[in-house]
Amino acid sequence: MYAKRSRFLTIMLTLGLAFFYIPMILLVIYSFNYSKLVPVWGGWSLRWYKELFQSAEVWSAVSLSLQIAVVNATFATALGTLAGLAMVRFGRFKGRTLFGGMLVAPLVMPEVITGLSLLVFFISLNQLIGWPAERGFATITIAHITFSMAYVAVTIQARLTGVGQTLEEAAADLGAKPFKVLTAITIPQLTPALISGWLLAFTLSLDDLVIASFVTGPGANTLPILIFSRIRLGLRPDINALATIMILVIAICVAIAAIVMFRQQRADLLDRQMADREES
């Protein structure tokens, strides 16, 4: 019975991984296709990689997307951390339920509604105070912060709930000021969640298409908007080359993270073994 279950799980896992990775493998293969028509194989070539590195439009979109993603992730992490701290460490306060509901609303709100509401907000703001004069970097960044902050807040909230308040209370009993407790105890405990929240906000911003398409303006195309517009007009193989480069960069980052985690786990194991030997 166990062997049958194990075989079934193995088959399902293999099919799931194949369904996920085979399209990526095909994309990488066709990025080396000489033909201008994506479905037609014209032989192996680096033609589209050369054209990609000569395309000012593509790299302008990549640069804009990375700038927005970095600024968004930084501000979303800061604001989301404050919101998570308020929800977990401030106890019951007036308006807590309303605040919590507004905090998680972007998680369940359809992106179309979020994008449309932000568009109306920016138009109304322009009519009242004359800002923003044009939609672009600032409006996209603000829009991304509004929904990325919710994901960070949930991550921080879960981390704070898991670690408890024992160390913070002990530090306070020993005379540490609230700011000292925050910087010396709370933030170091939140480091894994802060890194996870920042990376999550960065990824969400880099990947967003729907909201950005509502709040952007002429000449401010992010990478997802550029790719989507090219798909509508006919996909060019240089986008396959760009996607292949992105896959390679992500794979290298994941490999580095795995190596760092493996070394950290091995160091922790050695420390425990040495501690056990000293005790014995």
XYZ file of C-alpha atoms in Angstrom:
280
model
C 0.000 0.000 0.000
C 2.789 2.402 0.936
C 4.683 1.575 -2.278
C 1.589 2.349 -4.386
C 1.072 5.660 -2.582
C 4.734 6.555 -2.998
C 4.606 5.732 -6.715
C 1.451 7.823 -7.166
C 3.000 10.819 -5.374
C 6.155 10.479 -7.462
C 4.154 10.464 -10.698
C 2.090 13.483 -9.633
C 5.206 15.367 -8.580
C 6.933 14.559 -11.874
C 3.924 15.677 -13.916
C 3.640 18.887 -11.905
C 7.312 19.756 -12.329
C 7.184 18.879 -16.025
C 4.119 21.085 -16.525
C 5.962 23.957 -14.846
C 9.458 23.602 -16.291
C 8.948 22.291 -19.841
C 7.544 25.654 -21.089
C 10.605 27.397 -19.605
C 12.940 24.924 -21.309
C 11.187 25.510 -24.645
C 11.461 29.273 -24.130
C 15.207 28.962 -23.550
C 15.622 26.779 -26.635
C 13.659 29.146 -28.876
C 15.695 32.110 -27.632
C 18.502 30.634 -29.776
C 16.234 30.344 -32.826
C 17.501 32.226 -35.889
C 14.044 32.605 -37.421
C 12.076 35.793 -36.827
C 8.904 33.732 -36.509
C 8.778 32.234 -33.027
C 7.036 28.908 -33.963
C 9.373 28.280 -36.936
C 12.759 26.773 -36.148
C 15.510 28.309 -38.294
C 18.613 26.885 -36.652
C 20.777 27.795 -33.678
C 21.890 31.412 -33.437
C 22.720 34.229 -31.004
C 21.014 36.724 -33.310
C 18.315 37.783 -30.875
C 20.723 38.187 -27.968
C 22.697 40.661 -30.100
C 19.528 42.547 -31.001
C 18.402 42.497 -27.387
C 21.565 44.200 -26.130
C 21.182 46.813 -28.864
C 17.543 47.582 -27.990
C 17.359 50.836 -26.031
C 13.597 50.385 -25.559
C 13.956 47.061 -23.736
C 16.750 48.182 -21.425
C 14.911 51.407 -20.641
C 11.937 49.307 -19.519
C 14.208 46.987 -17.512
C 15.881 49.962 -15.810
C 12.536 51.576 -14.934
C 11.140 48.302 -13.568
C 14.207 47.694 -11.384
C 14.178 51.248 -10.016
C 10.486 51.035 -9.155
C 10.924 47.581 -7.620
C 13.810 48.664 -5.353
C 12.082 51.835 -4.123
C 8.786 50.001 -3.677
C 10.352 47.109 -1.769
C 12.229 49.462 0.583
C 9.246 51.657 1.465
C 6.797 48.746 1.562
C 9.080 46.872 3.973
C 9.392 49.891 6.268
C 5.656 50.656 6.311
C 4.636 46.998 6.449
C 6.945 46.414 9.413
C 5.382 49.317 11.325
C 1.902 48.017 10.511
C 2.810 44.480 11.632
C 4.300 45.782 14.868
C 1.142 47.786 15.563
C -1.093 44.762 15.025
C 0.915 42.388 17.237
C 2.690 44.495 19.868
C 0.182 47.284 20.583
C -2.509 44.953 21.888
C -6.149 45.987 21.683
C -6.541 49.600 20.585
C -9.454 51.613 19.258
C -10.001 50.936 15.584
C -7.792 47.824 15.546
C -10.374 45.742 13.668
C -10.872 48.429 11.039
C -7.118 48.921 10.716
C -6.538 45.176 10.307
C -9.274 44.923 7.689
C -7.885 47.849 5.690
C -4.408 46.340 5.967
C -5.337 43.012 4.386
C -7.872 44.426 1.903
C -5.285 44.752 -0.926
C -4.625 41.009 -0.633
C -8.169 40.111 -1.699
C -9.059 43.162 -3.780
C -9.051 42.482 -7.560
C -6.123 44.234 -9.202
C -8.435 45.827 -11.769
C -10.376 47.569 -8.994
C -7.162 48.661 -7.263
C -5.690 50.027 -10.476
C -8.885 51.854 -11.462
C -9.301 53.422 -8.024
C -5.680 54.621 -8.013
C -6.117 56.081 -11.498
C -9.165 58.065 -10.354
C -7.237 59.154 -7.240
C -4.278 60.479 -9.237
C -6.562 62.279 -11.720
C -8.462 63.920 -8.847
C -5.207 64.852 -7.140
C -3.927 66.450 -10.335
C -7.070 68.570 -10.610
C -6.824 69.695 -6.967
C -3.111 70.459 -6.522
C -1.622 69.972 -9.976
C 0.316 66.842 -8.991
C 1.167 64.500 -10.562
C 1.661 66.496 -13.739
C 2.210 63.224 -15.604
C 1.919 59.596 -14.650
C 5.077 57.511 -14.575
C 7.734 56.512 -12.073
C 6.157 58.218 -9.033
C 2.596 57.046 -9.628
C 3.600 53.458 -10.380
C 5.820 53.333 -7.282
C 3.079 54.687 -5.008
C 0.590 52.232 -6.476
C 2.938 49.317 -5.914
C 3.642 50.357 -2.331
C -0.077 50.368 -1.532
C -0.494 46.647 -2.223
C 3.051 45.400 -1.498
C 2.865 46.808 2.037
C 0.007 44.420 2.850
C 2.098 41.352 1.942
C 5.012 42.589 4.046
C 2.733 43.345 7.005
C 1.291 39.822 6.956
C 4.815 38.344 6.833
C 6.022 40.490 9.740
C 2.871 39.769 11.725
C 3.352 36.017 11.376
C 6.996 36.275 12.441
C 6.200 38.405 15.496
C 3.458 36.017 16.567
C 5.893 33.102 16.329
C 8.811 34.573 18.299
C 6.736 35.934 21.204
C 7.737 38.740 23.583
C 9.920 36.935 26.130
C 13.243 38.502 25.141
C 11.705 41.939 24.746
C 10.128 41.796 28.197
C 13.404 40.563 29.716
C 15.332 43.429 28.124
C 12.748 45.931 29.368
C 12.968 44.475 32.906
C 16.755 44.971 32.797
C 16.276 48.661 32.026
C 16.491 48.835 28.247
C 14.687 51.745 26.615
C 11.874 50.956 24.110
C 14.025 52.127 21.176
C 16.921 49.966 22.391
C 14.608 46.965 22.670
C 13.389 47.604 19.123
C 16.872 47.903 17.588
C 18.694 45.272 19.683
C 16.003 42.609 20.143
C 12.977 43.018 17.872
C 14.618 43.924 14.562
C 17.284 41.151 14.740
C 14.492 38.655 15.394
C 12.617 40.033 12.395
C 15.596 39.836 10.027
C 14.409 36.699 8.136
C 10.916 38.180 7.770
C 12.322 41.557 6.689
C 14.421 39.923 3.979
C 11.495 37.761 2.857
C 9.135 40.742 2.827
C 11.583 42.873 0.842
C 12.137 40.156 -1.751
C 8.395 39.488 -1.984
C 7.629 43.185 -2.510
C 10.433 43.416 -5.086
C 9.084 40.431 -7.008
C 5.482 41.650 -6.901
C 6.509 45.043 -8.253
C 8.706 43.583 -10.988
C 5.906 41.235 -12.043
C 2.940 43.625 -11.920
C 1.125 44.399 -15.147
C -2.508 45.228 -14.350
C -2.063 48.006 -11.779
C 0.930 49.533 -13.563
C -1.018 49.716 -16.832
C -3.645 51.896 -15.115
C -1.279 54.379 -13.440
C 1.436 54.732 -16.076
C 1.637 57.296 -18.827
C 3.245 57.775 -22.246
C 6.951 56.965 -22.292
C 6.932 55.155 -18.937
C 6.708 51.487 -19.866
C 7.714 48.884 -17.332
C 9.017 45.539 -18.543
C 5.693 43.632 -18.148
C 3.859 46.402 -20.029
C 6.448 46.308 -22.824
C 6.236 42.526 -23.146
C 2.431 42.591 -23.129
C 2.312 45.301 -25.795
C 4.698 43.316 -27.992
C 2.614 40.169 -27.597
C -0.442 42.061 -28.834
C 1.461 43.258 -31.920
C 3.313 40.004 -32.490
C 5.927 38.442 -30.226
C 9.561 38.941 -31.257
C 12.229 36.366 -30.318
C 14.356 38.967 -28.494
C 11.814 38.772 -25.657
C 12.655 35.057 -25.389
C 16.303 36.046 -25.029
C 15.433 38.549 -22.294
C 13.342 35.945 -20.461
C 16.222 33.455 -20.690
C 18.599 35.972 -19.115
C 16.094 36.603 -16.314
C 15.727 32.863 -15.690
C 19.529 32.530 -15.535
C 19.852 35.407 -13.048
C 17.094 33.995 -10.838
C 18.652 30.518 -10.947
C 22.034 31.928 -9.882
C 20.417 33.858 -7.001
C 18.543 30.761 -5.842
C 21.739 28.673 -6.026
C 23.666 31.261 -3.979
C 20.880 31.409 -1.388
C 20.813 27.602 -1.155
C 24.593 27.470 -0.646
C 24.449 30.139 2.067
C 21.596 28.337 3.855
C 23.414 25.007 3.608
C 26.593 26.467 5.091
C 24.606 28.165 7.864
C 22.835 24.919 8.732
C 26.140 23.045 8.750
C 27.706 25.691 11.005
C 24.734 25.486 13.390
C 25.023 21.690 13.457
C 28.747 21.886 14.268
C 28.051 24.398 17.048
C 25.454 22.087 18.566
C 27.800 19.123 18.373
C 30.571 21.096 20.081
C 28.133 22.262 22.765
C 27.003 18.682 23.378
C 30.631 17.535 23.699
C 31.421 20.284 26.196
C 28.379 19.372 28.285
C 29.301 15.670 28.239
